[in-house]
Amino acid sequence: MSPILTFFIGAAILVLLLFYNGTTLHNRRRMLGTVLIVLTSLFAVLSVRNMGIKRGIDLLGGSEFVVQLKPGVDDKGAEKPVTSDSVQQAIGILEKRLNPEGQKDLLLAPQGEDRILVQMPGVKAEEFAEVRQKIQQVAKLEFRIVHEDSRSKLAEIQANGGVKEPGWQEMAYKVQKDDQGKDLPSRGSELVRNRADLDGKYVKEAFPTFDAEGWKVILNLDSTGAKLFDEVAAVNKGRQMAIIVDGEIISAPVLQTDRFGGTAVISGSFKEDEARTLASLLENPLENPMNILSESAVSASYGDASIRQGIKAGLAGLALVLVFMVFYYRTAGLIAIAGLAVNLLLLFGAMALFQFTLTMPGIAGIALTIGMAVDANVLIYERLREEMAAGKSLTAALESAFEKAFSAIFDSNITTLITAAILFALASGLVKGFAVTLTIGLLTSLFGALIVTRVLFNWVIDKGILTNLKTSSLIPHKVFPILDHAPKFILASVVITAISWGTFAAKGKHSFGIDFRGGALTHIQLAEGKDLPTPELEGFLKTLKLKDAAGAETGIGTFYIQKKDSLDGGGMITVRSEFDAGPVIEDAVKGKFPAEIVAGTQVERVGALIGSELAEKSAIAIGLALLFIFVFLTMRFELAFAIGATFAVFHDVLMVPGLCVLLGQEMSVIHVGALLAIAGYSINDTIVVFDRIREVIKRGGGGSIRDLMNEAISLTLSRTLLTSATTLFPMLVLLMFGNPAMLEFALPITLGVVLGTYSSIFIAAPFVLWYARKSGRSLKRQVMESEEEARRAQASIAAAKQAQI
């Protein structure tokens, strides 16, 4: 879609929105709203059709790495610190190594002072190991003269108890592999000079070639390098020169002449891919070694399976919400469904227009949006039912319902947007996709509820299609003495919190997943109808070997296996292991089991350093969310309500992690995103309750403040339970049939929705009442004083406008 067309359509939508909000004429407002809905919907369809939705690595397949540059060593052996120039040099080298022809969708971006984010969508599963090698291998090339009596001197040094020859050092040959990838017998070591006679910075070109002796790598040196090489050759003609890459001897040919013309040949029984990779690395050496801090590698088949699972789970959750809305609200439910359809259409249109990346957590965010989108509709419909019960006509009741529900809808969505913005700012990688879809979903749900449903209601009422609102009834219309039982509910919360956090303490470090303590997760997607018995997989994994820094073979260490069925009929196996074991397990599983059994794999690795930083960021994110929520509520409500709502949110956020661990999950960064979403949802519920409490208090009437609060809570009880149900439907589907990423979101959010509903009814209001009494100020008086101040402010604004006229 052309930028000019996008601009004019966007401008037209903005103008229509301004006219819609500015007009008071009923028919004109209805027509403007209709044009606005049609235009935005068509714009969304065009955006999706022409631009498509960008998929993340977890859905498209590919690899993502966060690498850290380590200090290098200069020509004199001194340490070279990492600088911004070092990072840019590394990015340039990685670009040449990973994308030599410039045709791949490669993203290289600096992160902080010494890190680089590497994203390679579409990389095939069989290329993952090669990508890791190209990222990590420094490819430091050196030429060193070999001692004339190398082998005898080494034997003499060994016989003398390791007394070294001054100016010389022992260096081993690189271990070669056979056609099956197994190590060949060692070629031993050589005694070489302890400093390079020539290094690889003079290489201007390196390329593989094949002749009768096999694959080789040809090096072309620049003019300076050619001159220096010939000088070394002239002095050492007839002696061996070791060709060394990253501290290992590749070969040690004899210098047959003293003039090489700037060309050198490296031979070493290479395979074709080894020769090509070595040539690429030598042509683009790194000045600073790199360490992989975190990694996510997803095969395309695993990504396709994730998409299928996400679509099926989303449609199943959507179907449950739609059936419930039609069953409960009937004709009004159909209108809510139309609003939800436009909401989802605009969400995907915005994703396409702004080229936001859709990830698996993002799909979970869309599922949550489906449930939360009907929240505003339920709030309006419950108000509409109350207004009609008070004797108003359907048209008058509709206008009153939208007017009275607006403040609660606005306040609750603002607080949820606060948590989404914090998550977007502090999160990284795939979790940011959840923040994106949640934010867009909140904004489009406001449009769907406040504009689409209102316009549709106006049409069906004006045309005589809808003359009366018929709904089912969930809660009887009476006042429940909820606050009288507050001590029991508070005690229950304390007990549950103690049990859940006791479990947290008992499990210790095992309460935390790889995001916080480092390690690897290997996800194995089984083909539909296939099974891989846990004992068979466990026995196979125990045979795998790792190599330590000294080259000795060890087992892969401790690992845990979990199995779960998925919605498309193929099971999911997750293997939790140590950091270095992840790629080994993935390669071994793909080599052992055919594609008819293992449909796809995904590997996630997080180093301990990244884990500690994520833990710190997570604590900051949750703390900031609570702080900003409290500040906003203090501005909108009286202090007692702000403290009560913040306490209720803290109650929910405190309980969910322990319960997740109690139910077998390990805490991850995805849980942090879920906790922030829970904070937004919990405050959403609480604000609706508090808004009604303030309304009942301002209305006046007999009875104590306790009685008025019980009445207000009872009036919102139906809405609170209804919205909880609609939010839970898609989450329960994800909980039962989603893949690991979906499950990590679904369980904490399901618990959070239940706890948010519970705390908004049984925890928040009692705390407000308790605080008001402790502070010695009448809650009634505080509300009335705030209302009087608001009236004065409105009167001042009106007077100022009149004076201008």
mmCIF file of C-alpha atoms in Angstrom, residues 69 201 244 327 349 370 388 578 587 637 706:
data_model
loop_
_atom_site.group_PDB
_atom_site.id
_atom_site.type_symbol
_atom_site.label_atom_id
_atom_site.label_comp_id
_atom_site.label_asym_id
_atom_site.label_seq_id
_atom_site.Cartn_x
_atom_site.Cartn_y
_atom_site.Cartn_z
ATOM 1 C CA LEU A 69 31.793 -9.507 22.825
ATOM 2 C CA LYS A 201 45.022 -9.623 9.113
ATOM 3 C CA ILE A 244 47.006 -22.154 12.986
ATOM 4 C CA PHE A 327 -26.980 -17.459 25.105
ATOM 5 C CA GLY A 349 -4.902 -4.562 10.260
ATOM 6 C CA ILE A 370 -10.861 -11.893 22.806
ATOM 7 C CA MET A 388 -34.482 -0.302 31.655
ATOM 8 C CA GLU A 578 22.139 -27.593 30.959
ATOM 9 C CA ASP A 587 20.859 -32.657 16.781
ATOM 10 C CA PHE A 637 -9.982 8.459 43.040
ATOM 11 C CA ARG A 706 -20.768 -0.693 54.967
#
